[in-house]
Short mmCIF file of C-alpha atoms and ligand atoms in Angstrom, two decimals:
data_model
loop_
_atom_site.label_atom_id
_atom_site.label_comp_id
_atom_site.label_asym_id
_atom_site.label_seq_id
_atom_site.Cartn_x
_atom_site.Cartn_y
_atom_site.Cartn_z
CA UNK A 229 5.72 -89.51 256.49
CA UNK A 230 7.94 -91.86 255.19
CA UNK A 231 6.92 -94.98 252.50
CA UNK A 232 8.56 -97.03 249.93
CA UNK A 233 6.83 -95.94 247.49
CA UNK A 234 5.00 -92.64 247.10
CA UNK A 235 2.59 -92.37 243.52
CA UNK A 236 1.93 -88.86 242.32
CA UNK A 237 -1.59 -89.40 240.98
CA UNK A 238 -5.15 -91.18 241.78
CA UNK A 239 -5.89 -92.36 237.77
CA UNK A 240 -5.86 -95.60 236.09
CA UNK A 241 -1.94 -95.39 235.92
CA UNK A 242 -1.35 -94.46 239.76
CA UNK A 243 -3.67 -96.99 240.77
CA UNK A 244 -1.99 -99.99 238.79
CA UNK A 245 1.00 -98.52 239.72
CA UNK A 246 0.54 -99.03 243.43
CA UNK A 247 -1.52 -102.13 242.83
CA UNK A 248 2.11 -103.41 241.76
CA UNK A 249 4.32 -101.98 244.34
CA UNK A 250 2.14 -103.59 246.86
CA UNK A 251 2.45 -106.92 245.06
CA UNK A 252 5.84 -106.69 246.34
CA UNK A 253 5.59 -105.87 249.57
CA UNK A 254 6.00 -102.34 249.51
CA UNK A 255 4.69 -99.60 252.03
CA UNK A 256 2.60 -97.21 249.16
CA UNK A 257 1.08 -93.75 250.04
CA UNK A 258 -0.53 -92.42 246.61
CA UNK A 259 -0.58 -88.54 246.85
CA UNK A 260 -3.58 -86.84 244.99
CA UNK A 261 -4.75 -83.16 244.43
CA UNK A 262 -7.78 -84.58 242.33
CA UNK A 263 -9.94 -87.78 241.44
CA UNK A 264 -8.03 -88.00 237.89
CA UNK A 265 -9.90 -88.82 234.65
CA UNK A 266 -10.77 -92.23 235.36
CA UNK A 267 -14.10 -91.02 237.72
CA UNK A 268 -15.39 -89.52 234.45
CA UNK A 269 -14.26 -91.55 232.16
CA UNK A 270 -16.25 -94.88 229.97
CA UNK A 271 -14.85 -97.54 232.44
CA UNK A 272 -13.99 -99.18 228.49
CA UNK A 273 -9.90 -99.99 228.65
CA UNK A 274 -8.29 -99.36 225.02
CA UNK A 275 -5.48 -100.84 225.00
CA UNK A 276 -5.05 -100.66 220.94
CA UNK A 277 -8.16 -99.79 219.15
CA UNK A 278 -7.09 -98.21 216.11
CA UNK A 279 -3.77 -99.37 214.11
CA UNK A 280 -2.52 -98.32 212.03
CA UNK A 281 -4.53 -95.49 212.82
CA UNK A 282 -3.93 -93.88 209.12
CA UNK A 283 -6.19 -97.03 208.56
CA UNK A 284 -9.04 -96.22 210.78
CA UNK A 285 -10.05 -99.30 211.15
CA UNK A 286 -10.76 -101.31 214.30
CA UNK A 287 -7.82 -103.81 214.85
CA UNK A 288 -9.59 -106.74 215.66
CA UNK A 289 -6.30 -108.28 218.05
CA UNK A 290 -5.17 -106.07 219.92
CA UNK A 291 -1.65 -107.93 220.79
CA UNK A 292 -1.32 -108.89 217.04
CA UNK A 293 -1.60 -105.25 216.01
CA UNK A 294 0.59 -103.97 219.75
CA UNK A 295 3.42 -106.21 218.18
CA UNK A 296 3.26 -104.35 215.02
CA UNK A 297 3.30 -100.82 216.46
CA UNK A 298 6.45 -102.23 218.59
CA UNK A 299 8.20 -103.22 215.43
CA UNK A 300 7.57 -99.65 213.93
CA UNK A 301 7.70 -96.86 216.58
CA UNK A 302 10.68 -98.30 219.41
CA UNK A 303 9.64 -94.80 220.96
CA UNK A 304 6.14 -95.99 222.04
CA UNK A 305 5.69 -96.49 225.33
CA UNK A 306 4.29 -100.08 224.75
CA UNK A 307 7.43 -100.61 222.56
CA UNK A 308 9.92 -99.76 226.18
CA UNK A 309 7.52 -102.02 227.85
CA UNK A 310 7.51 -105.19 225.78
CA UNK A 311 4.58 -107.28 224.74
CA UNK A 312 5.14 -109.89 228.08
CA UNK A 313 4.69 -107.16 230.65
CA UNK A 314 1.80 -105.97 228.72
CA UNK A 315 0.89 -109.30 229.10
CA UNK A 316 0.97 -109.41 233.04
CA UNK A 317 -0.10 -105.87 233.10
CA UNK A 318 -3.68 -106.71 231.73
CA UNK A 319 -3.98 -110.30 233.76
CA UNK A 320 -3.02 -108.59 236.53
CA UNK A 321 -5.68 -106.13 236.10
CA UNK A 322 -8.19 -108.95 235.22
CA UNK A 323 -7.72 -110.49 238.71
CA UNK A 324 -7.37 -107.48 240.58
CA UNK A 325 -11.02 -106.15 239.27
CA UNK A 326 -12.62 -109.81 240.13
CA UNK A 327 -11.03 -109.48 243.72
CA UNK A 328 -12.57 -105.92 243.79
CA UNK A 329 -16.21 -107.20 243.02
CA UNK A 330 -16.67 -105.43 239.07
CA UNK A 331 -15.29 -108.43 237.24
CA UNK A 332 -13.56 -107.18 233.98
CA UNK A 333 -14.21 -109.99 230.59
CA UNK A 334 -12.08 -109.58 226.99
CA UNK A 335 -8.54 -109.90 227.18
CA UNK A 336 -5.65 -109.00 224.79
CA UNK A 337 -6.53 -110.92 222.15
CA UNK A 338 -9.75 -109.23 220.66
CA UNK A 339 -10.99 -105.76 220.62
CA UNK A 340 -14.67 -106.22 221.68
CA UNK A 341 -17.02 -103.59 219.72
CA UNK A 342 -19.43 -101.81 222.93
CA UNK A 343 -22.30 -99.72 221.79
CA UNK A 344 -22.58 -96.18 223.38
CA UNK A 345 -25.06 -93.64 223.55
CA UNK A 346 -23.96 -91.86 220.52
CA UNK A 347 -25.58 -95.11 218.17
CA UNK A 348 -21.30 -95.84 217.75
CA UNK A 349 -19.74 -98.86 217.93
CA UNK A 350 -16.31 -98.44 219.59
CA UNK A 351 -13.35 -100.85 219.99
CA UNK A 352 -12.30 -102.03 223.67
CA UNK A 353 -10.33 -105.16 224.88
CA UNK A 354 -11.25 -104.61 228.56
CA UNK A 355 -14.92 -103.98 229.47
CA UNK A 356 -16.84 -103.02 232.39
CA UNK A 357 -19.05 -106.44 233.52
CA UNK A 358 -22.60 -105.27 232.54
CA UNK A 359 -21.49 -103.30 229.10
CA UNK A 360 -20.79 -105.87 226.55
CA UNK A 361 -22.72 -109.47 225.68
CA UNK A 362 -22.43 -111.17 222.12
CA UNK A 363 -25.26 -109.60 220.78
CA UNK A 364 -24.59 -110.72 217.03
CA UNK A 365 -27.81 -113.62 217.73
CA UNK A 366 -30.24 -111.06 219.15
CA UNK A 367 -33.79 -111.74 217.32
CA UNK A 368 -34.35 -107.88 218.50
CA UNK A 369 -32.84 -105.08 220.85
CA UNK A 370 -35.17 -102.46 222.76
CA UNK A 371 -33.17 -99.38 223.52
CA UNK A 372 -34.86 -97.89 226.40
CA UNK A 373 -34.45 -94.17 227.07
CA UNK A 374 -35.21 -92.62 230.77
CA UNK A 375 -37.24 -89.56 230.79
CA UNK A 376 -35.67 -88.21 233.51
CA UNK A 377 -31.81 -88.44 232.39
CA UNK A 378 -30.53 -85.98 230.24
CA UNK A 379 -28.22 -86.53 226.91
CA UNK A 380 -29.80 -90.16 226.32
CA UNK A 381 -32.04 -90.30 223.10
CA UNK A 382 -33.50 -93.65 222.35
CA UNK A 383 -34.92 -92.95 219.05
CA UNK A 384 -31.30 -91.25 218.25
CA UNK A 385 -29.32 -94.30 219.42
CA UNK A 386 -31.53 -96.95 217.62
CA UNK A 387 -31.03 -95.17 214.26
CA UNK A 388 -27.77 -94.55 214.66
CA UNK A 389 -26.93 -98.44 215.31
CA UNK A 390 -29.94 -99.94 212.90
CA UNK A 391 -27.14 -100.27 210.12
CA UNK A 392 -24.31 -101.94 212.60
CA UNK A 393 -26.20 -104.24 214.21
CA UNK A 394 -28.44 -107.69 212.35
CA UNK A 395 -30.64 -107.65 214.58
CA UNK A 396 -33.99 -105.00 214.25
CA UNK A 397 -34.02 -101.78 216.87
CA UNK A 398 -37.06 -100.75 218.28
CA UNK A 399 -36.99 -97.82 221.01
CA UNK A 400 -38.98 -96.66 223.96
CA UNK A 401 -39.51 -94.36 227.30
CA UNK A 402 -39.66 -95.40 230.88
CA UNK A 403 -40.24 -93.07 233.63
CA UNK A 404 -39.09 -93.14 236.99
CA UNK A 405 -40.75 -91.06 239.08
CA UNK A 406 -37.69 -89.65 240.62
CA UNK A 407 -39.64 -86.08 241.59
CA UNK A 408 -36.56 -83.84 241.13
CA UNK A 409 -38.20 -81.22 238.69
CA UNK A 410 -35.18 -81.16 236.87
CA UNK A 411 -32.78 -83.65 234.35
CA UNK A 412 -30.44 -85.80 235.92
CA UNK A 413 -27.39 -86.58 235.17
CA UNK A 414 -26.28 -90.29 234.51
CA UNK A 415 -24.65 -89.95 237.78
CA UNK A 416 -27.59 -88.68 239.57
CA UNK A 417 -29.87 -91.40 238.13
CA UNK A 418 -27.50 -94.05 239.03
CA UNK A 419 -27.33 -93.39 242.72
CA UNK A 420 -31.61 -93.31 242.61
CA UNK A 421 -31.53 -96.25 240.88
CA UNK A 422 -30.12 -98.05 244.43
CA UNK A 423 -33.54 -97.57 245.47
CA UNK A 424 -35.18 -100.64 245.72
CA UNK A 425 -38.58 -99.48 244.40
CA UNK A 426 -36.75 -97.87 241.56
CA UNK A 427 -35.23 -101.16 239.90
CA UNK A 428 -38.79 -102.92 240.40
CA UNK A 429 -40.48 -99.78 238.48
CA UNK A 430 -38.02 -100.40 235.97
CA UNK A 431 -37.87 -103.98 236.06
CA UNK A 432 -41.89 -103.50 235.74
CA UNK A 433 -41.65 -101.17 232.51
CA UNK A 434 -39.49 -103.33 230.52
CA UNK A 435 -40.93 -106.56 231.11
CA UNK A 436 -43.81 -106.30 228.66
CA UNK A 437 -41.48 -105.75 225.45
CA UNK A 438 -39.19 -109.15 226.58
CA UNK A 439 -39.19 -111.84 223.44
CA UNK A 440 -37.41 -114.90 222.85
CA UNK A 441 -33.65 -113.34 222.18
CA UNK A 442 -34.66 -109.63 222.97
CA UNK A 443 -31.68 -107.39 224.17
CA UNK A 444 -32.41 -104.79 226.22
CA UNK A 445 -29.89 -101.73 226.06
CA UNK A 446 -29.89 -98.98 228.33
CA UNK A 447 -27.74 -96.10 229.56
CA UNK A 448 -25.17 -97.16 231.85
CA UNK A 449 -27.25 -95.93 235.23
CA UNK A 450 -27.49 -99.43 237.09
CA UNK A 451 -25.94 -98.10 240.56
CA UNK A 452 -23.20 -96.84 241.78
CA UNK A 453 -21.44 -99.45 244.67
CA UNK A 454 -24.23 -101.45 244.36
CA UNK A 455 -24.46 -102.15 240.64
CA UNK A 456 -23.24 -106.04 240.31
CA UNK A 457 -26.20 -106.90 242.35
CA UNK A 458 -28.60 -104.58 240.46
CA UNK A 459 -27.20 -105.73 237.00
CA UNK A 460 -27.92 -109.22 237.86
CA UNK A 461 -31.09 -109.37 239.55
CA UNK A 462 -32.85 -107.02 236.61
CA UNK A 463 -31.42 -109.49 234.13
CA UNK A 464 -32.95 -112.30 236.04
CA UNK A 465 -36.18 -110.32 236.41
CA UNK A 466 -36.55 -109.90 233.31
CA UNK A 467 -35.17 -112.95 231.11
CA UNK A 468 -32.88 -111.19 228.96
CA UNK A 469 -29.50 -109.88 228.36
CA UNK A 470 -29.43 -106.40 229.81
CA UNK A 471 -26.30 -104.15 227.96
CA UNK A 472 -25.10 -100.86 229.69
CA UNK A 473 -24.23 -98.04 227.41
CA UNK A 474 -21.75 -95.80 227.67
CA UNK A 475 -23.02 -91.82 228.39
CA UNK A 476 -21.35 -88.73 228.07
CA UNK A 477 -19.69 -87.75 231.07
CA UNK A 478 -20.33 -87.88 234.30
CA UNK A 479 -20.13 -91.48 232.89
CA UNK A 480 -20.80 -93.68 235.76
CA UNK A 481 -18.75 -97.37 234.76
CA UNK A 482 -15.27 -94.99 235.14
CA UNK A 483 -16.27 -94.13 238.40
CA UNK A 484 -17.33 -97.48 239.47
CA UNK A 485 -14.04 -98.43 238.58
CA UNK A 486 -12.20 -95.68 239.98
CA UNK A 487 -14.25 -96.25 243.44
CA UNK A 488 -13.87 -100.07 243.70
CA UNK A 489 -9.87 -100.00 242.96
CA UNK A 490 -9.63 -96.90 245.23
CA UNK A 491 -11.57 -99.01 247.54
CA UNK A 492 -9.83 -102.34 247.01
CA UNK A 493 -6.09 -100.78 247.55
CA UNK A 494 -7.26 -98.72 250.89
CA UNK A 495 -8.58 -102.38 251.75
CA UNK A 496 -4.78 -103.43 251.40
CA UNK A 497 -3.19 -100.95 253.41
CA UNK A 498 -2.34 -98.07 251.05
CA UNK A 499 -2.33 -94.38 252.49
CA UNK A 500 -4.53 -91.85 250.33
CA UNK A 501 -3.56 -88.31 250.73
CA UNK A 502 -6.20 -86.38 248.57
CA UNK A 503 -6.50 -82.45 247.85
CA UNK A 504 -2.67 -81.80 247.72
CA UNK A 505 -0.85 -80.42 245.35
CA UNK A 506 2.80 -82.27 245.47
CA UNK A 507 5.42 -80.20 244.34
CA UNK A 508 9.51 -81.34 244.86
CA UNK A 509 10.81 -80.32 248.01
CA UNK A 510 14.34 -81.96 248.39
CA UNK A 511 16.66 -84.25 246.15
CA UNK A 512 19.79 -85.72 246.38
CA UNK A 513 22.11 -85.46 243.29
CA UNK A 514 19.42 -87.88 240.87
CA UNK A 515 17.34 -89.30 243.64
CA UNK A 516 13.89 -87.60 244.44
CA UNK A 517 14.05 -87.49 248.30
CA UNK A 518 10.59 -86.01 249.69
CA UNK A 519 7.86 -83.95 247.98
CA UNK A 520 6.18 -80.89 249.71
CA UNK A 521 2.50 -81.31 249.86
CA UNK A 522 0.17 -77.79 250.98
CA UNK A 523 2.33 -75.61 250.36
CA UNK A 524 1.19 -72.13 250.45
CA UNK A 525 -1.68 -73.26 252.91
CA UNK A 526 0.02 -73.15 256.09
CA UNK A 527 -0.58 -76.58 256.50
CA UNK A 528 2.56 -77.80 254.29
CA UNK A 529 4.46 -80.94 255.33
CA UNK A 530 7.07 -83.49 253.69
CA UNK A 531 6.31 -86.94 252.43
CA UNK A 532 9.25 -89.23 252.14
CA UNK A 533 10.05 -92.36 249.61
CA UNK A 534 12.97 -94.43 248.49
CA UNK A 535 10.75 -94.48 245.16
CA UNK A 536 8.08 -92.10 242.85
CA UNK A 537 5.71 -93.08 240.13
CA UNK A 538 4.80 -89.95 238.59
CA UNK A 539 1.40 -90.68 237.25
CA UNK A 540 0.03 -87.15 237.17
CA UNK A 541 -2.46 -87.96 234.13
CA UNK A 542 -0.55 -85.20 230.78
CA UNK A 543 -2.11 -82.16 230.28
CA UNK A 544 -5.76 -82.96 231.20
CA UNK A 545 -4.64 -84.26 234.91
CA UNK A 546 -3.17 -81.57 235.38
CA UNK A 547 0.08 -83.12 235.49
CA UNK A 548 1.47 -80.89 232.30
CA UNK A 549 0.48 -77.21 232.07
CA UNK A 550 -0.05 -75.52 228.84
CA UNK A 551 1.75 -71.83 229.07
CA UNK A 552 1.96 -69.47 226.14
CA UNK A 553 4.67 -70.87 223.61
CA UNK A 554 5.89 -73.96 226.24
CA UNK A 555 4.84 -77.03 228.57
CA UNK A 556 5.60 -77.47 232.14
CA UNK A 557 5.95 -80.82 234.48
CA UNK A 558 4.07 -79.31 237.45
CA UNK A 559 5.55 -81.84 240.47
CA UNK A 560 8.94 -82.22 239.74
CA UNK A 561 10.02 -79.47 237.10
CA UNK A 562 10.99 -82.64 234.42
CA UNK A 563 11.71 -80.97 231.14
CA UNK A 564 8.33 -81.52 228.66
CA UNK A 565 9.37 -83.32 225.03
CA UNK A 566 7.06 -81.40 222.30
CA UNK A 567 7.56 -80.46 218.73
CA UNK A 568 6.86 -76.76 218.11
CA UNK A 569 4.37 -75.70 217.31
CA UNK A 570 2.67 -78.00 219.49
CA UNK A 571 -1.04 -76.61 219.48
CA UNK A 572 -1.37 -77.33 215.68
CA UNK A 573 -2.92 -80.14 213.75
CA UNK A 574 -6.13 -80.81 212.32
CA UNK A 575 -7.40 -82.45 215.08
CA UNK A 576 -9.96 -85.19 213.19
CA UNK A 577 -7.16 -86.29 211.01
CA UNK A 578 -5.69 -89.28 210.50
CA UNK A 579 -1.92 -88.29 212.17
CA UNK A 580 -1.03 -87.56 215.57
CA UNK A 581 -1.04 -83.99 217.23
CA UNK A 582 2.20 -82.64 218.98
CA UNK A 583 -0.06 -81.62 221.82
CA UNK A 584 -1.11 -85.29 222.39
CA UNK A 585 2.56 -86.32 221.83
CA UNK A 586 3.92 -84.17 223.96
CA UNK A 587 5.41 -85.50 227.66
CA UNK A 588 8.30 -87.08 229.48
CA UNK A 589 10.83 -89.14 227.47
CA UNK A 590 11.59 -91.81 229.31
CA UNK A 591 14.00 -95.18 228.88
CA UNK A 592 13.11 -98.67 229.21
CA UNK A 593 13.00 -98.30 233.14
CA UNK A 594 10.48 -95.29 232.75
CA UNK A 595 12.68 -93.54 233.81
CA UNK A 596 12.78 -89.41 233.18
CA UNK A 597 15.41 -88.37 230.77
CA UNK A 598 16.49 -84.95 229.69
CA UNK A 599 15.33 -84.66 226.39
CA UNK A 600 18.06 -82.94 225.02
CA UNK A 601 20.71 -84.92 226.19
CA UNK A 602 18.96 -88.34 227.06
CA UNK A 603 20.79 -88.58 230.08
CA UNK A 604 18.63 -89.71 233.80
CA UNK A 605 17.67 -86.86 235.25
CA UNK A 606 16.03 -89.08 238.49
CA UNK A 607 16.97 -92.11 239.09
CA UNK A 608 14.02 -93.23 241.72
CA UNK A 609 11.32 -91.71 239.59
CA UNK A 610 9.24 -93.30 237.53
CA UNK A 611 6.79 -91.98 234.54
CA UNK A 612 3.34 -93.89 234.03
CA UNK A 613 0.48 -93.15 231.95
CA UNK A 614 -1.06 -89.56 230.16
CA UNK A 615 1.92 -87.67 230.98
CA UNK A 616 4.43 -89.90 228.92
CA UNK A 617 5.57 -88.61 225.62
CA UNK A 618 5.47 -90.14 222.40
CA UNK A 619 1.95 -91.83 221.73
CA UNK A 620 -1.38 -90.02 220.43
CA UNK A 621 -4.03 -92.08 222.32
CA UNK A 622 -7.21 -90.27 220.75
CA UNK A 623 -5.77 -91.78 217.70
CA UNK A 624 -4.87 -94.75 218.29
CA UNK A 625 -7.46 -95.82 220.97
CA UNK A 626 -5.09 -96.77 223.58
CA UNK A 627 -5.75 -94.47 226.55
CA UNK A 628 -5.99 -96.57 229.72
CA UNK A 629 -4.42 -99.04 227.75
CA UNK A 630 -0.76 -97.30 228.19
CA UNK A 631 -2.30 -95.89 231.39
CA UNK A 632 -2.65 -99.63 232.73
CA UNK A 633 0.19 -101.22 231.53
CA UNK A 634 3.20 -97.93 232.01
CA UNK A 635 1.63 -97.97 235.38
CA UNK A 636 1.81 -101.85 236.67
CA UNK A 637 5.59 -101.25 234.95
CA UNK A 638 6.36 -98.21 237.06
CA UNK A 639 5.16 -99.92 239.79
CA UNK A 640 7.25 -102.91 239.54
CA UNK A 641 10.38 -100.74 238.74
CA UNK A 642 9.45 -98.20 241.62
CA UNK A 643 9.17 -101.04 244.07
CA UNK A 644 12.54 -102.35 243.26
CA UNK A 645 14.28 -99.39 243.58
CA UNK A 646 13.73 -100.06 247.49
CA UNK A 647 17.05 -102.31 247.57
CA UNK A 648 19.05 -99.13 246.90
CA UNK A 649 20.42 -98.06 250.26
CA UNK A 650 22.65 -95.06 249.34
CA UNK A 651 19.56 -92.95 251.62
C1 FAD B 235 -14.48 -88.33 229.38
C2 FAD B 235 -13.39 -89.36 229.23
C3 FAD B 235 -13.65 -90.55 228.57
C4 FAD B 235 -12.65 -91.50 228.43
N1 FAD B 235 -12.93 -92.68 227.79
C5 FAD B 235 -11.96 -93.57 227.60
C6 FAD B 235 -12.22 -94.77 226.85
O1 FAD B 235 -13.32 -95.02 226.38
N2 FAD B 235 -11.20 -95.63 226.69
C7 FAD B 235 -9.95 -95.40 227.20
O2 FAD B 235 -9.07 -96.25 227.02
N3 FAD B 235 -9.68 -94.28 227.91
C8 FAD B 235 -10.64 -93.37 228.10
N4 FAD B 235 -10.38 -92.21 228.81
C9 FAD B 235 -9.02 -91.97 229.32
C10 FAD B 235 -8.72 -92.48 230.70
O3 FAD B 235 -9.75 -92.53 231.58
C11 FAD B 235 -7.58 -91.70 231.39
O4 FAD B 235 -7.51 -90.40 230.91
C12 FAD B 235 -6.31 -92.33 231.12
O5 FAD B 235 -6.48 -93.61 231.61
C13 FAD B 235 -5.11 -91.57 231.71
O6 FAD B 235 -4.98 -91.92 233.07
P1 FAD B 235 -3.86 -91.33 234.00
O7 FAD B 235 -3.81 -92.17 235.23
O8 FAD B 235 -2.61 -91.15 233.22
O9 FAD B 235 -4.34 -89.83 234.38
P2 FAD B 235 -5.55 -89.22 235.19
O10 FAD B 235 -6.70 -90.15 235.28
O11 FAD B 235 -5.81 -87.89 234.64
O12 FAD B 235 -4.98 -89.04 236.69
C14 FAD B 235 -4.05 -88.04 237.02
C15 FAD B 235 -3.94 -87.92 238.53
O13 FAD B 235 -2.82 -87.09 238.87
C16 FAD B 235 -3.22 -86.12 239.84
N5 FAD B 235 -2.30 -84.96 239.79
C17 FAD B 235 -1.94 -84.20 238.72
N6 FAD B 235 -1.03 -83.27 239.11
C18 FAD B 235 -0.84 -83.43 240.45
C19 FAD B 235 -0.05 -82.78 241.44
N7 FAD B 235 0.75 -81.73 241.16
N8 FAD B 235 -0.10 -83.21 242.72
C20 FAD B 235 -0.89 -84.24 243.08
N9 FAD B 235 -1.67 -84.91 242.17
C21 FAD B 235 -1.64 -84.51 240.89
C22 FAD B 235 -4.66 -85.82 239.43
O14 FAD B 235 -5.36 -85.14 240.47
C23 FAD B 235 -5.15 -87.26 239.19
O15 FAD B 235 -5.46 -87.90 240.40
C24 FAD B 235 -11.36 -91.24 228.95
C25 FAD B 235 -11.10 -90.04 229.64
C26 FAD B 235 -12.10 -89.10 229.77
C27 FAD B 235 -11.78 -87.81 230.48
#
């Protein structure tokens, strides 16, 4: 198999990445031995929540305070971006998730603050469509707990937000009905929530604690592929603003994400190849040439491209491995960037870990260098998202932020590596 452009990875980053490449034209395969983090993940897009995160404190603009870090760490990977592809990175992303049917609101300009299940208010620039309205004006909010789902605790979640919100909290139970003698997960819930009877039943529950300027918040279990649709006609049901919170994992707005881009880009004419493991199988002096995928099962065979994105998602994609005393790049055998020792640090303080640091220098280009030496050490590969080095994103917030924008970038750059003809 032979593309343009092969991604290594299924996440946020591999997904913008080949969202880009096919922008141009390109042929895109995206190789994947896993879902990534996104499918579990808030669905919330940080691009910069916290800076500077000795401070933190929410940055309120997101590009005003991205244009600062740039200034003070050139290392970051938002600094070898630049602020204007960050720019298109997130408009890009904007459009794409309105063609894809889960429109995306906020932009660059303003962190939005989204209430989760833990009472918190967090910082996010990008948000899921049902998950954030401007509830500063609410007269009251209702937080309504299911008594079926697990990890949700109404009573917990109005206290916790009663002093960072104006508005009173009150707090109550539905039930469902679901009959399956056991807790569901938010995941679980969300798919029985498709059920037609099950949004009237809710629908039904909630109607008789609606006021003038009530907001209703919930735990984000509004369906799965269906949920626009579900979102909308309960809100019209009922008269009121109806706000999604976040849950602890499985949370379901990542994997509505995950599923509609996934979706959207098979639409288009990318190639999926899930459950492999890539590993290199042949270069040519600095240019990546084909990766084996299966091998060891029998099964193995070669996929060809003229360009990589390696988007393999840092330590928790699996995309670095942790060994006793050193880190490994597990598709291409890149040489890992870490301070030793790297599994120190005091982990809820205010400066960045050398685990989280840890990853692939790369230049401007993203592309891989050695970092020893700094020289290219492939020329047609380049690095996107978790697996970068140089940024501490549980610090600073910016998670899918770098994920989104590193990947569009690599994209771009991967899909205009295809004028090289030296193969
Ligand atoms: C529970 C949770 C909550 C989160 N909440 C937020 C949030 O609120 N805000 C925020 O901004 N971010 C959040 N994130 C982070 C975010 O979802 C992603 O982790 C981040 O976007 C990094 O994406 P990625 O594409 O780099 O990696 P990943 O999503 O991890 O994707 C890596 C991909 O590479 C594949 N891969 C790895 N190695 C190989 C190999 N050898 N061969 C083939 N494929 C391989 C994996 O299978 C996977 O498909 C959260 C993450 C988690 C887990």
């Amino acid at each position: 198999m032979n593309f343009d452009v092969v991604v290594i990875g299924a996440g946020l980053s591999g997904l913008s990445a080949a969202s880009a490449a096919l922008g141009r034209g390109k042929s895109v395969a995206i190789v994947a031995k896993g879902s990534g983090n996104l499918s579990s993940a808030s669905g919330h897009i940080q691009l910069l929540g916290h800076y500077p995160p000795e401070a933190q404190g929410h940055a309120g603009n997101p590009e005003e305070a991205i244009k600062t870090l740039i200034r003070k760490n050139p290392l970051h990977p938002y600094a070898l971006l630049g602020i204007e592809r960050i720019r298109d990175a997130v408009a890009r992303f904007l459009k794409n998730s309105e063609s894809f049917g889960l429109p995306y609101g906020g932009s660059l300009l303003e962190n939005r603050l989204i209430p989760t299940s833990a009472g918190t208010l967090i910082p996010a620039a990008l948000t899921p469509p049902s998950s954030w309205r401007d509830f500063s004006e609410a007269s009251e909010i209702v937080v309504a707990g299911f008594k079926e789902l697990i990890d949700f605790y109404p009573a917990f979640v109005a206290e916790s937000l009663a002093s960072r919100c104006k508005a009173p909290l009150k707090h109550l139970w539905v039930e469902m009905g679901t009959g399956a003698g056991r807790g569901l997960n938010s995941y679980d819930m969300a798919l029985y929530m498709e059920k037609p009877e099950a949004l009237k039943s809710l629908a039904s529950q909630l109607k008789p604690h609606v006021k003038e300027g009530t907001f209703i918040f919930i735990p984000a279990v509004l369906g799965v592929t269906g949920h626009l649709a579900l979102s909308e006609s309960l809100e019209s049901g009922l008269g009121c603003p109806v706000i999604e919170l976040v849950t602890l994992p499985p949370s379901v707005p990542g994997h509505r994400l995950a599923e509609a881009f996934r979706r959207h880009l098979l639409r288009r004419g990318v190639e999926f190849l899930w459950g492999h493991d890539a590993v290199l199988e042949a270069c040519n002096g600095k240019r990546c040439i084909s990766l084996e995928l299966g091998r060891g099962t029998g099964k193995g065979f070669s996929l060809k491209g003229r360009a990589f994105v390696l988007a393999t998602g840092g330590v928790l994609g699996e995309g670095l491995m942790v060994l006793p005393g050193k880190i490994e790049e597990t598709v291409l055998g890149i040489p890992v960037h870490y301070q030793k020792p790297f599994a120190e640090g005091d982990f809820l303080g205010s400066r960045e870990l050398p685990l989280a640091m840890a990853g692939i220098k790369v230049n401007k280009a993203l592309q891989p260098l050695s970092p020893e030496t700094g020289e290219v050490l492939f020329e047609n590969v380049h690095v996107a998202g978790r697996t970068l080095a140089g940024y501490d994103p549980y610090l600073e917030k910016s998670d899918s932020g770098v994920a989104l924008a590193t990947g569009y970038a690599a994209g771009l750059n991967a899909a205009g590596e295809d004028s090289s003809d030296d193969h």
